[in-house]
Coordinates of C-alpha atoms and ligand atoms in Angstrom, one line a residue:
X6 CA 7.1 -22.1 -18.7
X7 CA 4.4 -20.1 -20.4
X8 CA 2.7 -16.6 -18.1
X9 CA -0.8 -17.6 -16.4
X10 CA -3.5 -16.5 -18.3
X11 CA -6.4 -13.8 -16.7
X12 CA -9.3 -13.2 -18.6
X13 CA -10.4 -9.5 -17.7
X14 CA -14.4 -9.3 -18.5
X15 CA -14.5 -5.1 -17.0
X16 CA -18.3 -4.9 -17.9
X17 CA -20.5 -2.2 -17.7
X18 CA -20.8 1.3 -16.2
X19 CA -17.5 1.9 -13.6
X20 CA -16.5 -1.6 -14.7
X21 CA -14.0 -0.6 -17.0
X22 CA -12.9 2.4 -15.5
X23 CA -11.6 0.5 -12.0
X24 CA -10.5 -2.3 -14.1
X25 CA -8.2 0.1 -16.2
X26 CA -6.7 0.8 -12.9
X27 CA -6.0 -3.3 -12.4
X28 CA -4.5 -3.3 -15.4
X29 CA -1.8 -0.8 -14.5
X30 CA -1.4 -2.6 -11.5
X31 CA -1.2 -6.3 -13.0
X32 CA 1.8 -4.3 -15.7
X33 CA 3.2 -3.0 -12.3
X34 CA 4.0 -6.7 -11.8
X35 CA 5.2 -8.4 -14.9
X36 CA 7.8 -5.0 -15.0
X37 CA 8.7 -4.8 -11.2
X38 CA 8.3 -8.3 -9.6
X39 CA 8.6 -10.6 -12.9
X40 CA 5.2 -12.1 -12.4
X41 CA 4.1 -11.5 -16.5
X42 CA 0.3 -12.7 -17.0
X43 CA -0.8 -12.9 -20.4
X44 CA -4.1 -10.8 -20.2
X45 CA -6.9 -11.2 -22.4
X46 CA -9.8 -8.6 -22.6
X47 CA -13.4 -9.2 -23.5
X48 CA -17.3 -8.4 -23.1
X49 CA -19.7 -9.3 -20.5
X50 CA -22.9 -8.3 -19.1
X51 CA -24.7 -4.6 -21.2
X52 CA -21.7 -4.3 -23.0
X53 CA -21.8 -8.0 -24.2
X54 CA -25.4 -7.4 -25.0
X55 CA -25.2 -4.5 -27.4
X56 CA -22.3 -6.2 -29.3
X57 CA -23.6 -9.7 -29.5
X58 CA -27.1 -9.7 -28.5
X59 CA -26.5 -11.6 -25.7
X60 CA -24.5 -11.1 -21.7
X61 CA -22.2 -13.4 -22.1
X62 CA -21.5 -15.0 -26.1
X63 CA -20.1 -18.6 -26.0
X64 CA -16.5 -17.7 -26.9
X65 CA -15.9 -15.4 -23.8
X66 CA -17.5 -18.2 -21.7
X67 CA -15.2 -21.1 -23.2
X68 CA -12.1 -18.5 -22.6
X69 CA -13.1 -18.0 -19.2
X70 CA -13.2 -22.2 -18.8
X71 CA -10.0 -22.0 -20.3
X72 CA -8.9 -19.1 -18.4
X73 CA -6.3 -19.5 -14.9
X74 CA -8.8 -16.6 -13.4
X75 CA -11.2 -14.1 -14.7
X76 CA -10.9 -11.0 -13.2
X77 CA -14.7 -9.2 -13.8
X78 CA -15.5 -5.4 -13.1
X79 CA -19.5 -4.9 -12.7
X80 CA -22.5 -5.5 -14.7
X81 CA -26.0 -3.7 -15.3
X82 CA -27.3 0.0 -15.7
X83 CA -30.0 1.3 -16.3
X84 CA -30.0 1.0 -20.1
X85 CA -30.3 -2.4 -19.6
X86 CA -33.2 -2.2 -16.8
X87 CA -36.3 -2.8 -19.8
X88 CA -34.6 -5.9 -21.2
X89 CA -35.8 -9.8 -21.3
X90 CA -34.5 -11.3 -18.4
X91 CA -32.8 -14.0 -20.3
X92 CA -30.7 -11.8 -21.5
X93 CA -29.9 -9.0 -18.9
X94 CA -26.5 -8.1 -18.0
X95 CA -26.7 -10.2 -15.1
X96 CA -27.6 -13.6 -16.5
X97 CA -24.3 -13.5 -17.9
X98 CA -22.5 -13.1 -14.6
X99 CA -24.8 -16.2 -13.2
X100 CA -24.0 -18.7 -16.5
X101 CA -20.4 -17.6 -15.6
X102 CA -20.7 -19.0 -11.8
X103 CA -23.2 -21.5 -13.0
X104 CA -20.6 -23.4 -16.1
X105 CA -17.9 -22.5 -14.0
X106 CA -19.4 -24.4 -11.2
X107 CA -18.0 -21.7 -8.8
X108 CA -19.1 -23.3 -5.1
X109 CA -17.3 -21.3 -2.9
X110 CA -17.7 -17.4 -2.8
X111 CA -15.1 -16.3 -0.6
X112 CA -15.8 -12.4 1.3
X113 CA -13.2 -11.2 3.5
X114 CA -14.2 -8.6 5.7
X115 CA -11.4 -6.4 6.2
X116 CA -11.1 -3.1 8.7
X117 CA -7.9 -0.4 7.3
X118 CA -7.4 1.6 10.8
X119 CA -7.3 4.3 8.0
X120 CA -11.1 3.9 8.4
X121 CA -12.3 2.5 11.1
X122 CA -14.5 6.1 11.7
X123 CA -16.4 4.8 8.8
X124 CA -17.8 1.4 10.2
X125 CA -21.3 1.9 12.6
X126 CA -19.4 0.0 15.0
X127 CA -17.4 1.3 17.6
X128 CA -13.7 2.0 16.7
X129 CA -12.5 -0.8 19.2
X130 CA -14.6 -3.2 17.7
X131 CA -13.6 -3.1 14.0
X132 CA -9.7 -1.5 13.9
X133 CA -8.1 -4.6 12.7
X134 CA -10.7 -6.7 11.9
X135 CA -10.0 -9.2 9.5
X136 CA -12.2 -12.4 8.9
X137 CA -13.4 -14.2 5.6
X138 CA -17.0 -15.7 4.9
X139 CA -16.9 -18.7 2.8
X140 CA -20.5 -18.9 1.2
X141 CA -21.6 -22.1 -0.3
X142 CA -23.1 -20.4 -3.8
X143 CA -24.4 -23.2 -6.6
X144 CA -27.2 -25.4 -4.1
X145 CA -28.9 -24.4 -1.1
X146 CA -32.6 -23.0 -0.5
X147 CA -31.7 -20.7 -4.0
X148 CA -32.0 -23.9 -5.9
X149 CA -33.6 -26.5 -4.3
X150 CA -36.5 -28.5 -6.0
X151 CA -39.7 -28.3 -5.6
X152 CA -40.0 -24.4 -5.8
X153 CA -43.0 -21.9 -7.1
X154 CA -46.3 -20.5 -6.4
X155 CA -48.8 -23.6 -6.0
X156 CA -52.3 -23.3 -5.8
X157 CA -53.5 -25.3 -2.7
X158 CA -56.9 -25.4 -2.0
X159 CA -58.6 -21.9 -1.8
X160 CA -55.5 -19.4 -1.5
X161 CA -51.9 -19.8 -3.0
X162 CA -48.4 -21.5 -1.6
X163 CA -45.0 -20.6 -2.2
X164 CA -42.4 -22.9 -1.3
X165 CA -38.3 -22.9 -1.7
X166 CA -36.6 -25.9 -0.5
X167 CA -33.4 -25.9 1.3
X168 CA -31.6 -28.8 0.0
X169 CA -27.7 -30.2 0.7
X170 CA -25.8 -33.0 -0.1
X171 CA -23.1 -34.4 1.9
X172 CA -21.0 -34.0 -1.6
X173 CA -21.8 -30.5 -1.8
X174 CA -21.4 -29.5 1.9
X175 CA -18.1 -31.8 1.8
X176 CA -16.4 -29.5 -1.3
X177 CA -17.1 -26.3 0.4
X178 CA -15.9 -27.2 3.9
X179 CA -12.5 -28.1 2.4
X180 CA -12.4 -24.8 0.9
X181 CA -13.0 -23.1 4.6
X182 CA -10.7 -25.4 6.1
X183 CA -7.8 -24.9 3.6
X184 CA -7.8 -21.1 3.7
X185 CA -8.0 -21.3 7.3
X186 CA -4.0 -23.0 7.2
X187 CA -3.5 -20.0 5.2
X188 CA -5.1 -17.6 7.9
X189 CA -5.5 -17.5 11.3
X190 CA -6.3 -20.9 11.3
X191 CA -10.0 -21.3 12.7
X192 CA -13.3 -22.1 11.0
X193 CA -16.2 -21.3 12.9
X194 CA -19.6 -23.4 10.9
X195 CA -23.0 -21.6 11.0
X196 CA -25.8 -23.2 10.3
X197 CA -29.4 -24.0 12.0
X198 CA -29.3 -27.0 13.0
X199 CA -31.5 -26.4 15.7
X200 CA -34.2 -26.2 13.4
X201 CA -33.1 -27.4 10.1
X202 CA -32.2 -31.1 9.2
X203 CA -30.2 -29.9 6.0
X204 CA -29.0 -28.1 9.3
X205 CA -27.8 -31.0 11.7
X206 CA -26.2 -32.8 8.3
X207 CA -24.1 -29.6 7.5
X208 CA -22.6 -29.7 11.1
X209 CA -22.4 -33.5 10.7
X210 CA -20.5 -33.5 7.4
X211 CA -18.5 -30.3 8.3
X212 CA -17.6 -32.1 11.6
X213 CA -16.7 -35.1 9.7
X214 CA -14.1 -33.7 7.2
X215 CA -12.1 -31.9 9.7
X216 CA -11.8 -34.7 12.1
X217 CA -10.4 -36.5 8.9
X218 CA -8.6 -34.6 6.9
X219 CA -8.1 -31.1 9.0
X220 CA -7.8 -31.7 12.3
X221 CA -5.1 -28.9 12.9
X222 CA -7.7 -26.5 11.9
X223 CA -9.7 -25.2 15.4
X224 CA -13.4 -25.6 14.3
X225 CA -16.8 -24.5 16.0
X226 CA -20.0 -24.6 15.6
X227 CA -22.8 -21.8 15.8
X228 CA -26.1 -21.2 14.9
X229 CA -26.8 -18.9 12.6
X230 CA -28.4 -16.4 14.2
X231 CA -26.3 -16.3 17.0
X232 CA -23.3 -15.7 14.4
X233 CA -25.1 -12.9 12.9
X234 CA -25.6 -11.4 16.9
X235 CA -22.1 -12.2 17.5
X236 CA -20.5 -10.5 14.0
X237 CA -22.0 -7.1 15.4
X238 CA -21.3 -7.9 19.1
X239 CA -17.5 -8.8 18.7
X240 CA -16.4 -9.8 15.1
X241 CA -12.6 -10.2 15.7
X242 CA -13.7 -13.4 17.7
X243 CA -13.8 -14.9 14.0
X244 CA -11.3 -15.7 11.3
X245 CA -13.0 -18.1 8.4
X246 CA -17.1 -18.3 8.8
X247 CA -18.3 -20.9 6.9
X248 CA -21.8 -21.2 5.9
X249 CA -24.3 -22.1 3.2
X250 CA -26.3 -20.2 0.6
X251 CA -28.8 -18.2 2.4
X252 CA -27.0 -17.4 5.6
X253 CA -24.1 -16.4 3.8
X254 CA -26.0 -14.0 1.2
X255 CA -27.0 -12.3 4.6
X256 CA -24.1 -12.9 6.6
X257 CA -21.4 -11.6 4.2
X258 CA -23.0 -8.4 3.7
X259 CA -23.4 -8.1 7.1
X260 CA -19.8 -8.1 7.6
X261 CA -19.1 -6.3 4.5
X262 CA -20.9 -3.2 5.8
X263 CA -19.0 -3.7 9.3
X264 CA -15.6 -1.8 7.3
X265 CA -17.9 1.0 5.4
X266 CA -17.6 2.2 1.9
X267 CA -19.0 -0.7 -0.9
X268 CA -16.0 0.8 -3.1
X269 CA -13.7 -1.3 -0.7
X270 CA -14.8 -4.3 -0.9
X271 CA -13.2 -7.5 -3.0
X272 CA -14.5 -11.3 -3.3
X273 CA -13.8 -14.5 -5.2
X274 CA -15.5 -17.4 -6.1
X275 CA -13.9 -20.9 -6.6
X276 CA -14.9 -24.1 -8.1
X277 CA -13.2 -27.1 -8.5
X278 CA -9.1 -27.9 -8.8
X279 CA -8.3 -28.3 -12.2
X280 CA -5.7 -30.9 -13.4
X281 CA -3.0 -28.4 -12.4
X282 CA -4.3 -28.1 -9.1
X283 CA -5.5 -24.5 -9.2
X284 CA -9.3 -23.6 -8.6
X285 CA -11.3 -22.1 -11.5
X286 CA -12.1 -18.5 -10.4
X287 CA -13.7 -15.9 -11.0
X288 CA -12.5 -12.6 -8.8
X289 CA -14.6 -9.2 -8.8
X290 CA -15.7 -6.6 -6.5
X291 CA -18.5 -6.6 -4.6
X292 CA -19.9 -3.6 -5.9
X293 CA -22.3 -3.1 -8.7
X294 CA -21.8 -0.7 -11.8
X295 CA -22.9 2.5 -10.5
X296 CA -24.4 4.2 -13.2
X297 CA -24.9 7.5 -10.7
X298 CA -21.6 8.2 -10.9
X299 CA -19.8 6.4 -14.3
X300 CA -17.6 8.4 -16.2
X301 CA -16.9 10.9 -13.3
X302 CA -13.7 9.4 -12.2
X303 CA -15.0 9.3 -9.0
X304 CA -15.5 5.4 -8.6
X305 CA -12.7 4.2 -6.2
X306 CA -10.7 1.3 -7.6
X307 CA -9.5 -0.5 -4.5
X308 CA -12.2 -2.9 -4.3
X309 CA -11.5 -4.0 -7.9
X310 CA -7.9 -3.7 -7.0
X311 CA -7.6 -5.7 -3.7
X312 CA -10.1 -8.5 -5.7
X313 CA -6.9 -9.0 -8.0
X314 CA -5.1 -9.3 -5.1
X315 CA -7.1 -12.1 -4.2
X316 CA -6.2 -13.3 -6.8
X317 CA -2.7 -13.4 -6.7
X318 CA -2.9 -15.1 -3.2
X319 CA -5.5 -18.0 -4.2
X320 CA -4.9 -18.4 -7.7
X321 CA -1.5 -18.1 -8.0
X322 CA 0.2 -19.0 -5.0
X323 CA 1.9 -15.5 -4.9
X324 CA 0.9 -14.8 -1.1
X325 CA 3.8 -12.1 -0.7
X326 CA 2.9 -10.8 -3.9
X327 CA -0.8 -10.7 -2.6
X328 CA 0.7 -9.0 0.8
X329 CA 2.6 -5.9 -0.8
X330 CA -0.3 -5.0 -3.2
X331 CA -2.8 -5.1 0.2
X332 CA 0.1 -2.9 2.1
X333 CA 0.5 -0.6 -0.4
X334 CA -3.5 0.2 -0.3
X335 CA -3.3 0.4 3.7
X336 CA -0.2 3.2 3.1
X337 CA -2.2 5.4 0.9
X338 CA -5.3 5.0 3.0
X339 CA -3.0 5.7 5.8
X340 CA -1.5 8.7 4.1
X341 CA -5.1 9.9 3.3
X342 CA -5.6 9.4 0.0
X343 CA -9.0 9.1 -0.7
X344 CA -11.7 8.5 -3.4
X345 CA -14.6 10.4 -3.1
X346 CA -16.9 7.5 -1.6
X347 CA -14.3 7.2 1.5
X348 CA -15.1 11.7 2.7
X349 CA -15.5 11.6 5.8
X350 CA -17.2 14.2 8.0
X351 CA -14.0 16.3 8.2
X352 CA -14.4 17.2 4.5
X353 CA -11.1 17.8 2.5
X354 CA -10.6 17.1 -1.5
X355 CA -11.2 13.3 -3.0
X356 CA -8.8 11.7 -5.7
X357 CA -9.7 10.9 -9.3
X358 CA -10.0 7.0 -9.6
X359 CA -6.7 7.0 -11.7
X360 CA -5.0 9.4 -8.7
X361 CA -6.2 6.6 -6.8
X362 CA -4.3 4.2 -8.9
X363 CA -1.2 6.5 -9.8
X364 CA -0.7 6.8 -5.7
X365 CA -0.9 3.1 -5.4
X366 CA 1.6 2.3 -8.2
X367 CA 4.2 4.5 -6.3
X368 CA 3.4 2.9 -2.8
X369 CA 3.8 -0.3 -4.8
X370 CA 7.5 1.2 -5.9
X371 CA 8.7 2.1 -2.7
X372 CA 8.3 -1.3 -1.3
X373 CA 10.9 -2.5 -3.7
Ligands
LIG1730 P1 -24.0 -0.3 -7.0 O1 -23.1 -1.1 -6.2 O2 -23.7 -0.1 -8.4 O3 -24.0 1.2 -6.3 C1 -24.5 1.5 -5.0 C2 -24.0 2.8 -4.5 O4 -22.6 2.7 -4.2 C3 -24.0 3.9 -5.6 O5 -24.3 5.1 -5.0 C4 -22.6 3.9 -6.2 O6 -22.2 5.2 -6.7 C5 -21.8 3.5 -5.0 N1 -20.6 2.8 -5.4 C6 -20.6 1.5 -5.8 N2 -19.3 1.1 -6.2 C7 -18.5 2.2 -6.0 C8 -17.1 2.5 -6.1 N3 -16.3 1.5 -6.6 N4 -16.7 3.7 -5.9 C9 -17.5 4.6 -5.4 N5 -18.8 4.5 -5.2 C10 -19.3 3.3 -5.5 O7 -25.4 -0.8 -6.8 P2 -26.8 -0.4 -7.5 O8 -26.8 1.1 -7.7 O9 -27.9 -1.0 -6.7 O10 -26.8 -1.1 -8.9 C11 -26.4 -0.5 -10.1 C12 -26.3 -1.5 -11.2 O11 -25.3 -2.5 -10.9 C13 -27.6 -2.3 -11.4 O12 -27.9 -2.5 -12.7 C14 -27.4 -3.6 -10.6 O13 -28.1 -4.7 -11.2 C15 -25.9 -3.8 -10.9 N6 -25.2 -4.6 -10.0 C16 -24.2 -5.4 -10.5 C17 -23.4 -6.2 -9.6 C18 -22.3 -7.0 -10.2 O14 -21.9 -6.7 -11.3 N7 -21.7 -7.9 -9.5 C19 -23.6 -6.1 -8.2 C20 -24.6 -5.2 -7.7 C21 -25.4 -4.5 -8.6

């Protein structure tokens, strides 16, 4: 049987430099756990730009159809800030999720005790936390027709229209559902249907597909603002929140910023099976390339990291595999190793990004 294939787009800014640490990580397992990808590397975003005059050039996006995941670093900088908008570094992360048709964006919120001083919640609140917002990302109010600036009579309009079909609500609440049987087994649904029709048909179709197909799966409903009262209030009450475009933007960063630092924090987005039954993907942190500090080796690598570990769980079926790479991030934590993003208030003396990466490798080794 031939290796899985990754496409590895590490981008602009810190891009490459927490991707390099991956890449020692993802040789870590073809060497020690004989899980071999074949790895290809290529451009995206500023990078892509000053090479081929454009973010993302039609080769790397047919490799990335091609491709079992793409792993991707960051995009953007400065350098880039004065350019067309057709063809800044971010349009070529959007015609990725766009021709990949990635529907489900997939942002675990995740609390290391290590820590838990860093969240604005209390300690009790967030030590253990661990929940995942499944955002529906390719329809919704972002893309509904008709949207603009209208003249209407004597002053101007601007309208977005939040628009759903069953088909599209359908696809994305079997995503939630199916990670829940790989969780704790819970989806809690927020929408507004209160107020919104697109609203009362998300809870109707949502409703629909787990009394048919998922039935084992608890499932509950919330509006959405209640959820966003409730994710500060207690947000271990929830294991998979799933919820549409616009709620989920807000939501997921939300929770995000319950656990702290932005260097911590992974995501994927999925799309459709393909024949072989995996997803396409695309997996990256949430992070952007933060030109303040590229070339420093100061950016911290674990949110880069633990994306590839996403990876590993949802792309390749390699759960365990997925497990020790997430425990052997939790040890260092544990043992203090950090980057200089994660200082706390009782000072001490941050890690490079590759001492972040050589500690991990050996945490990795002494779980064999
Ligand atoms: P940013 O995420 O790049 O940085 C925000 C702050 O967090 C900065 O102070 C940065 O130093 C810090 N930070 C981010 N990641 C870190 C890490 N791994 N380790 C340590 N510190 C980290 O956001 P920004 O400054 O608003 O944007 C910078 C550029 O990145 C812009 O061009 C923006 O368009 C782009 N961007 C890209 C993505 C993406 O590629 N998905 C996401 C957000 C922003």
């Amino acid at each position: 049987m031939s290796n899985p294939t990754l496409l590895i787009l590490a981008g602009d800014g810190i891009g490459p430099e927490v991707m390099g640490q991956v890449t020692r990580i993802i040789d870590w397992f073809g060497e020690k756990r004989d899980l071999a990808f074949d790895v290809e590397h290529d451009l995206v975003g500023g990078a892509a730009y000053d090479k081929h005059g454009t973010p993302l050039h039609d080769d790397t996006m047919a490799k990335a159809l091609e491709a079992d995941a793409v792993l991707l670093g960051a995009v953007g900088g400065p350098k880039y800030d004065a350019l067309d908008f057709s063809v800044k570094p971010e349009r070529g992360l959007l015609r990725l999720r766009k021709e990949m048709d990635l529907f489900s964006n997939l942002r675990p919120a995740q609390c290391f005790d290590a820590l838990a001083d860093f969240s604005s919640l209390k300690k009790e609140l967030i030590a253990g936390l661990d929940i995942m917002i499944v955002r529906e990302l390719t329809s919704g109010v972002y893309f509904g027709e008709p949207r603009g600036i209208f003249e209407e009579g004597n002053e101007r309009v601007g309208i977005n229209t939040q628009r759903y079909t069953e088909s599209e609500i359908d696809r994305v609440a079997r995503s939630a559902f199916e990670l829940a049987r790989r969780r704790g087994n819970k989806v809690c649904s927020m929408e507004k249907a209160n107020v919104m029709e697109s609203g009362i048909l998300w809870r109707e179709v949502v409703q629909r597909v787990h009394d048919a197909d998922y039935p084992d799966v608890e499932l509950s409903h919330m509006y959405a603002d209640n959820g966003a009262m409730q994710l500060v209030r207690a947000p271990k009450q929830f294991d998979v929140i799933l919820t549409d475009n616009l709620f989920g933007d807000i939501l997921s960063d939300c929770a995000a910023m319950l656990t702290g630092s932005l260097g911590m924090l992974p995501s994927a987005s999925l799309g459709a099976p393909n024949a072989d039954g995996r997803p396409k993907a695309l997996y990256e942190p949430v992070h952007g390339s933060a030109p303040d500090i590229t070339g420093q080796g100061k950016a911290n690598p674990i949110a880069c990291i633990l994306s590839f570990a996403m990876a590993l769980r949802y792309s390749f079926d390699q759960g365990e595999e997925a497990t020790r790479l997430e425990k052997a991030v939790e040890k260092v934590l544990a043992d203090g190793a950090r980057t200089a993003d994660l200082m706390g208030e009782e000072g001490g003396t941050p890690i490079s990004t590759t001492e972040m990466g050589d500690v991990i490798l050996a945490a990795l080794d002494a779980s064999l």
